[in-house]
Amino acid sequence: MSSFRPFGLTAWLAAPMAAALLMPVTLSPACAQAVAVAPTAPQAASPAPGPQTTTPATSQQESPEQRGLTARAIDKVKQVAKSAGDIFSRVPCLPPKDAHKGGAKSMGSLPHVASKLVAGKPVVIVAFGSSSTAGFGASSPDFNYPNRLAAQLHRQYPTADITVINAGVGGEDAPEMMKRLQKEVIDVHPDLVIWQVGTNAVLRNLDPGDTAKLVEDGITRIQAVGDADIVLVDPQYSPRVTERPESAGKMVKLLGRVAELRHVGIFPRFEVMRDWHEKQDIPVESFVISDGLHMNDWGYACFAQLLGDDIIRSVGQIKLGVNVPANVRTYRPM
């Protein structure tokens, strides 16, 4: 099992000054994303937002050890903010172009995880899937999407106890994932499950209907033992997938139908990535590595940002008192 907990969210933010430094109210959606620093990131640095780079005065009552913790926390914040800007310094991560032109449905709700974040309760997120969850193609583990998502939420909610578990295993699809669903998802008692599935079934010429049935069965099992929010992630738009248009199209359609029937979220990765290429004029090689299948650092980062933005908006709905019914969960990050 390749599960890991990439961020102990209370560890490096234990110093009291760090929380004040990271107040999210000044962050715009364009700079809300964050990552753990990867020394291999090639892009030039972008200036970090002011509130995240300002060093607060140290209290006279702090011991040398406390001052050391505070300084390390501040350094970490600066590094994370710098890395967040680096990855999008050449090509920004934008939502699909039709998002505000009536072509996209407004998102529904992730009521369970949002309510826990609002209440300040610990949150566990399981990223369940195959190689694009494990992070194949990323220059380092810091740049896979679960780590990027964890860092973004970490910056947005600096005092929250959030754990993101990467349960991605390369080469798997629904049949193999179902064998580890109990141990790696259900037994963890997650608040949110992000289930990326379907790509390997397309590449193996498996029946999309069989995959959809297994995924629906898996959702039923998760829902039977708890009230975790669930988001399905459909296949990526990449040359290896699009060369099988009939199978890929059926898979995307059926996973969307399962999400609608089971009242869970659907992140339409295929359509989002197609928008990058066809409407935002981003070359495929700018977000897919040379194997024609897996995403690169930018692709994972933008995917994580859009997904994280949806979680943050859902929290905002709860804070504003928007009462979205729990059974209205299907949404699109647009």
Coordinates of C-alpha atoms in Angstrom, one line a residue:
M1 CA 0.0 0.0 0.0
S2 CA 1.3 3.4 -0.9
S3 CA -0.8 5.3 1.6
F4 CA 1.0 8.1 3.4
R5 CA 0.1 11.2 5.4
P6 CA 1.9 14.0 3.6
F7 CA 1.2 16.7 6.0
G8 CA 0.9 16.7 9.8
L9 CA -1.0 19.9 9.8
T10 CA -0.5 20.8 13.4
A11 CA 3.2 20.1 13.5
W12 CA 4.8 23.0 11.8
L13 CA 2.0 25.4 12.6
A14 CA 2.3 24.7 16.3
A15 CA 3.9 28.1 16.9
P16 CA 1.3 30.6 17.7
M17 CA 2.7 33.2 15.4
A18 CA 2.3 31.0 12.4
A19 CA -1.5 31.0 12.6
A20 CA -1.6 34.8 12.5
L21 CA 0.8 34.8 9.5
L22 CA -1.4 32.5 7.5
M23 CA -4.8 34.2 7.8
P24 CA -6.5 33.4 4.6
V25 CA -8.7 36.4 4.2
T26 CA -6.3 38.1 1.9
L27 CA -5.9 35.3 -0.5
S28 CA -7.5 35.5 -3.9
P29 CA -8.5 32.3 -5.7
A30 CA -5.6 32.7 -8.1
C31 CA -3.0 32.5 -5.3
A32 CA -4.8 30.3 -2.8
Q33 CA -3.0 27.2 -3.9
A34 CA 0.1 26.0 -2.1
V35 CA 2.6 23.1 -2.3
A36 CA 5.3 21.5 -0.2
V37 CA 8.6 22.8 -1.6
A38 CA 10.2 20.7 -4.2
P39 CA 13.8 21.7 -4.9
T40 CA 13.5 20.5 -8.5
A41 CA 10.7 23.0 -9.4
P42 CA 12.1 24.7 -12.5
Q43 CA 10.1 27.8 -12.7
A44 CA 11.2 31.2 -11.6
A45 CA 9.9 32.4 -8.2
S46 CA 6.9 34.7 -8.0
P47 CA 6.5 37.1 -5.1
A48 CA 4.5 35.6 -2.3
P49 CA 1.5 37.5 -0.9
G50 CA 2.4 40.1 1.6
P51 CA 0.7 38.8 4.7
Q52 CA 2.4 35.4 4.2
T53 CA 5.9 36.9 4.1
T54 CA 5.6 39.4 6.9
T55 CA 7.6 38.4 10.0
P56 CA 5.6 39.3 13.1
A57 CA 7.4 40.7 16.2
T58 CA 8.5 38.0 18.7
S59 CA 6.9 38.2 22.1
Q60 CA 9.3 39.1 24.9
Q61 CA 7.9 36.2 26.9
E62 CA 9.0 33.6 24.2
S63 CA 11.8 31.3 25.1
P64 CA 14.7 30.7 22.7
E65 CA 13.1 27.4 21.8
Q66 CA 9.8 29.0 21.1
R67 CA 11.5 31.6 18.9
G68 CA 13.2 28.8 17.0
L69 CA 9.8 27.1 16.4
T70 CA 8.3 30.4 15.2
A71 CA 11.2 31.2 12.9
R72 CA 11.0 27.7 11.3
A73 CA 7.3 28.0 10.9
I74 CA 7.7 31.4 9.2
D75 CA 10.4 30.0 6.9
K76 CA 8.1 27.1 6.0
V77 CA 5.3 29.5 5.1
K78 CA 7.6 31.6 2.9
Q79 CA 8.8 28.4 1.1
V80 CA 5.2 27.1 0.5
A81 CA 4.0 30.5 -0.7
K82 CA 7.0 30.8 -3.1
S83 CA 6.4 27.3 -4.5
A84 CA 2.7 28.1 -5.0
G85 CA 3.7 30.9 -7.2
D86 CA 6.5 29.1 -9.0
I87 CA 4.4 26.4 -10.5
F88 CA 2.0 28.8 -12.2
S89 CA 4.5 31.5 -13.0
R90 CA 4.5 30.7 -16.8
V91 CA 1.0 29.4 -17.3
P92 CA -1.8 30.4 -14.8
C93 CA -4.3 27.8 -13.5
L94 CA -7.7 29.1 -14.6
P95 CA -11.1 27.5 -14.3
P96 CA -12.8 26.4 -17.6
K97 CA -13.6 29.4 -19.9
D98 CA -17.3 28.7 -19.9
A99 CA -17.5 28.7 -16.2
H100 CA -19.2 32.1 -16.0
K101 CA -21.1 32.0 -19.2
G102 CA -24.0 29.8 -18.2
G103 CA -22.3 26.7 -19.6
A104 CA -21.5 25.2 -16.2
K105 CA -23.7 24.2 -13.3
S106 CA -23.1 25.7 -9.9
M107 CA -21.5 23.4 -7.5
G108 CA -23.6 21.5 -4.9
S109 CA -22.2 20.7 -1.5
L110 CA -19.7 18.8 0.4
P111 CA -21.7 19.1 3.6
H112 CA -19.8 16.7 5.9
V113 CA -16.2 17.9 5.3
A114 CA -17.3 21.5 5.2
S115 CA -19.2 21.4 8.4
K116 CA -16.2 19.8 10.2
L117 CA -13.9 22.4 8.9
V118 CA -16.2 25.2 10.1
A119 CA -16.5 23.5 13.5
G120 CA -12.8 23.2 13.8
K121 CA -12.9 19.4 14.0
P122 CA -10.2 17.1 12.6
V123 CA -10.7 16.2 9.0
V124 CA -9.5 13.1 7.1
I125 CA -9.4 13.0 3.3
V126 CA -8.6 9.8 1.4
A127 CA -7.4 10.2 -2.2
F128 CA -8.2 6.8 -3.6
G129 CA -7.1 5.8 -7.1
S130 CA -4.3 4.6 -9.4
S131 CA -1.1 6.2 -10.8
S132 CA -2.4 9.7 -11.2
T133 CA -3.3 9.7 -7.5
A134 CA 0.0 8.1 -6.5
G135 CA 1.6 10.9 -8.6
F136 CA 3.4 9.1 -11.5
G137 CA 4.9 11.9 -13.7
A138 CA 5.4 14.4 -10.9
S139 CA 9.0 15.5 -10.3
S140 CA 8.7 14.7 -6.7
P141 CA 6.1 13.4 -4.2
D142 CA 5.6 17.0 -3.1
F143 CA 4.0 17.7 -6.5
N144 CA 1.4 14.9 -6.6
Y145 CA -2.2 16.1 -6.4
P146 CA -2.9 14.9 -2.8
N147 CA 0.1 16.8 -1.5
R148 CA -0.8 19.9 -3.4
L149 CA -4.4 19.7 -2.2
A150 CA -3.2 19.2 1.4
A151 CA -0.9 22.2 1.2
Q152 CA -3.7 24.4 -0.3
L153 CA -6.1 23.5 2.5
H154 CA -3.3 23.9 5.0
R155 CA -2.7 27.5 3.9
Q156 CA -6.4 28.3 3.8
Y157 CA -7.2 26.8 7.3
P158 CA -3.8 27.1 9.1
T159 CA -5.1 26.0 12.5
A160 CA -7.2 23.1 11.2
D161 CA -6.2 19.4 11.8
I162 CA -6.4 18.1 8.3
T163 CA -4.9 14.8 7.1
V164 CA -4.8 13.9 3.4
I165 CA -4.0 10.2 2.8
N166 CA -2.7 9.1 -0.6
A167 CA -4.1 5.7 -1.3
G168 CA -3.2 5.6 -5.0
V169 CA -1.7 2.4 -6.5
G170 CA -0.4 2.6 -10.1
G171 CA -2.0 0.3 -12.7
E172 CA -5.2 -0.4 -10.8
D173 CA -8.8 0.2 -11.7
A174 CA -12.1 -0.6 -10.1
P175 CA -11.6 -4.4 -9.7
E176 CA -8.3 -4.0 -7.9
M177 CA -9.5 -1.0 -5.9
M178 CA -12.5 -2.8 -4.6
K179 CA -10.2 -5.4 -3.0
R180 CA -8.6 -2.7 -0.8
L181 CA -11.7 -0.5 -0.3
Q182 CA -12.4 -1.7 3.2
K183 CA -8.9 -1.4 4.6
E184 CA -7.7 1.7 2.9
V185 CA -10.9 3.7 2.8
I186 CA -13.8 2.5 4.9
D187 CA -11.7 1.5 8.0
V188 CA -10.0 4.9 8.0
H189 CA -13.4 6.6 8.6
P190 CA -12.8 9.5 6.2
D191 CA -14.7 12.7 6.0
L192 CA -14.1 13.0 2.2
V193 CA -13.2 10.3 -0.3
I194 CA -11.8 11.5 -3.7
W195 CA -12.0 8.4 -5.9
Q196 CA -10.1 8.7 -9.2
V197 CA -11.1 5.7 -11.5
G198 CA -11.7 4.6 -15.0
T199 CA -8.5 5.4 -17.0
N200 CA -6.9 2.0 -16.8
A201 CA -10.2 0.4 -17.7
V202 CA -10.2 2.4 -20.9
L203 CA -6.6 1.4 -21.7
R204 CA -7.4 -2.3 -21.1
N205 CA -10.6 -2.2 -23.2
L206 CA -12.7 -3.2 -20.2
D207 CA -16.4 -2.7 -20.4
P208 CA -17.2 0.8 -19.0
G209 CA -20.5 -0.5 -17.7
D210 CA -18.7 -3.1 -15.5
T211 CA -16.5 -0.4 -14.1
A212 CA -19.5 1.9 -13.4
K213 CA -21.2 -1.0 -11.6
L214 CA -18.2 -1.7 -9.4
V215 CA -17.9 2.0 -8.5
E216 CA -21.5 2.2 -7.6
D217 CA -21.2 -0.8 -5.4
G218 CA -18.1 0.8 -3.7
I219 CA -20.0 4.0 -3.1
T220 CA -22.9 2.1 -1.6
R221 CA -20.4 0.4 0.8
I222 CA -18.9 3.7 1.9
Q223 CA -22.3 5.3 2.4
A224 CA -23.6 2.3 4.4
V225 CA -21.1 2.8 7.2
G226 CA -20.8 6.6 7.5
D227 CA -21.7 10.0 6.0
A228 CA -18.4 10.8 4.2
D229 CA -18.6 13.1 1.2
I230 CA -17.5 11.4 -2.0
V231 CA -16.1 12.9 -5.2
L232 CA -15.5 10.8 -8.3
V233 CA -12.7 11.8 -10.7
D234 CA -13.1 10.6 -14.2
P235 CA -10.2 9.8 -16.7
Q236 CA -7.7 12.4 -17.9
Y237 CA -7.8 14.1 -21.3
S238 CA -4.5 12.8 -22.7
P239 CA -3.4 11.2 -26.0
R240 CA -3.4 7.7 -24.7
V241 CA -7.0 8.1 -23.5
T242 CA -8.3 10.1 -26.4
E243 CA -7.1 7.6 -28.9
R244 CA -9.9 5.4 -27.6
P245 CA -12.7 8.0 -27.9
E246 CA -15.6 5.6 -27.8
S247 CA -14.5 3.9 -24.6
A248 CA -13.4 7.1 -23.0
G249 CA -16.6 8.8 -23.8
K250 CA -18.7 6.0 -22.3
M251 CA -16.6 5.9 -19.2
V252 CA -17.0 9.7 -18.6
K253 CA -20.7 9.5 -19.2
L254 CA -21.3 6.5 -17.0
L255 CA -19.3 7.8 -14.0
G256 CA -21.2 11.1 -14.2
R257 CA -24.5 9.1 -14.2
V258 CA -23.3 7.1 -11.1
A259 CA -22.5 10.3 -9.3
E260 CA -25.9 11.7 -10.1
L261 CA -27.7 8.5 -9.0
R262 CA -25.8 8.1 -5.8
H263 CA -25.8 11.9 -5.0
V264 CA -22.0 12.3 -4.8
G265 CA -19.6 14.7 -6.4
I266 CA -18.1 14.4 -9.8
F267 CA -14.9 16.3 -10.8
P268 CA -15.0 16.2 -14.6
R269 CA -11.3 15.9 -15.1
F270 CA -11.6 14.9 -18.8
E271 CA -13.6 18.0 -19.6
V272 CA -11.5 20.3 -17.5
M273 CA -8.3 19.1 -19.2
R274 CA -9.9 19.3 -22.6
D275 CA -10.8 22.9 -21.8
W276 CA -7.1 23.6 -21.0
H277 CA -6.1 22.5 -24.5
E278 CA -9.0 23.5 -26.7
K279 CA -10.3 26.7 -25.1
Q280 CA -7.3 28.0 -23.2
D281 CA -4.8 27.0 -26.0
I282 CA -2.4 25.2 -23.6
P283 CA -0.4 22.6 -25.5
V284 CA -1.0 19.1 -24.3
E285 CA 2.7 18.6 -23.6
S286 CA 2.4 21.5 -21.1
F287 CA 0.3 19.4 -18.7
V288 CA 1.0 15.7 -19.8
I289 CA 4.4 14.0 -19.7
S290 CA 6.1 12.3 -22.7
D291 CA 4.3 9.0 -22.1
G292 CA 1.1 10.7 -23.4
L293 CA -0.9 9.6 -20.3
H294 CA 0.2 11.0 -17.0
M295 CA 0.1 14.6 -15.8
N296 CA 3.1 16.6 -15.0
D297 CA 3.7 19.0 -12.1
W298 CA 1.6 21.8 -13.7
G299 CA -1.3 19.4 -14.5
Y300 CA -1.4 17.9 -11.0
A301 CA -1.1 21.4 -9.5
C302 CA -4.0 22.9 -11.5
F303 CA -6.2 19.8 -10.9
A304 CA -5.5 20.1 -7.1
Q305 CA -6.2 23.8 -7.1
L306 CA -9.6 23.5 -8.8
L307 CA -10.6 20.7 -6.5
G308 CA -9.4 22.6 -3.4
D309 CA -11.2 25.7 -4.5
D310 CA -14.4 23.7 -4.6
I311 CA -13.9 22.5 -1.0
I312 CA -13.1 26.0 0.1
R313 CA -16.3 27.3 -1.6
S314 CA -18.3 24.6 0.1
V315 CA -16.9 25.7 3.5
G316 CA -17.9 29.3 2.6
Q317 CA -21.5 28.2 1.9
I318 CA -21.7 26.7 5.3
K319 CA -20.2 29.8 6.9
L320 CA -22.7 32.0 5.1
G321 CA -25.6 29.9 6.3
V322 CA -26.4 28.5 2.8
N323 CA -28.5 25.4 3.5
V324 CA -27.7 23.1 0.7
P325 CA -29.5 19.8 1.1
A326 CA -27.2 16.9 1.9
N327 CA -28.4 14.9 -1.1
V328 CA -27.4 17.7 -3.5
R329 CA -23.8 16.9 -3.9
T330 CA -23.1 16.6 -7.6
Y331 CA -21.1 19.5 -8.6
R332 CA -18.7 20.8 -11.3
P333 CA -15.6 22.9 -10.5
M334 CA -16.5 25.7 -12.8

